[in-house]
């Protein structure tokens, strides 16, 4: 497969993962449960759905996928699980607005880590688009004084762990990402189960939770794992920023919860930044593959 075709597939796959992950707000609105209960069941259904993807993609050798887990995979698992815990804890100590704005810096963090560890040099388009996207997020949610320093630190830690996980996948394209994600989801169940009330869910909520696990984990994680291997780290993070403007769109469609003017304008800026970068990137040669 040509590098151009590979690059285009990377853009497509990461875009699909961003769309899948952008439904988190919709499911959170649909399922009125506390965060730990929701995450516990998401971990159960997520691990099962990811396991099914692994089995379907390699029916005869799927067990070997898990036996290949080594140091790199353990680092990835630690990053994703710790990032999840920092994210949940940060919401208790800072505002959602602060959390969103801090997370919007991930293209810059991923770009720096990509340069430092992989010697990937971000293009001018990716840097400018990341800055424009950050402005869009700031306009969407603002950056009021209702945050807390401890929560902001945790939010930054979560963002850093996500950026680092992108680098791990990019540097090790043959690593067992999906088995690692499956194990990470199982670990999240053990962490979140005793902290929530998972046995108090209704049968309808259980169906919604199953759908959340499939969309968020099987679709989101699978396409993210495939796409992040094919794109420079900063571009993976930038395309992932699509979930910020898309999240209120699904809530508006499903619940007629009309977004404010700042959300509409800011979301439009983020969308324009990402789409603009994709258009510009198609006129230039993709960056070389990361060093292994």
PDB file of C-alpha atoms in Angstrom, residues 23-31:
ATOM      1  CA  UNK A  23     -21.126  10.032  21.595  1.00  0.00           C
ATOM      2  CA  UNK A  24     -19.923   9.766  25.209  1.00  0.00           C
ATOM      3  CA  UNK A  25     -21.859  12.908  26.164  1.00  0.00           C
ATOM      4  CA  UNK A  26     -24.977  11.515  24.479  1.00  0.00           C
ATOM      5  CA  UNK A  27     -24.762   8.258  26.448  1.00  0.00           C
ATOM      6  CA  UNK A  28     -24.006  10.128  29.676  1.00  0.00           C
ATOM      7  CA  UNK A  29     -27.160  12.174  29.100  1.00  0.00           C
ATOM      8  CA  UNK A  30     -29.139   9.058  28.126  1.00  0.00           C
ATOM      9  CA  UNK A  31     -28.032   6.968  31.123  1.00  0.00           C
TER      10      UNK A  31
END
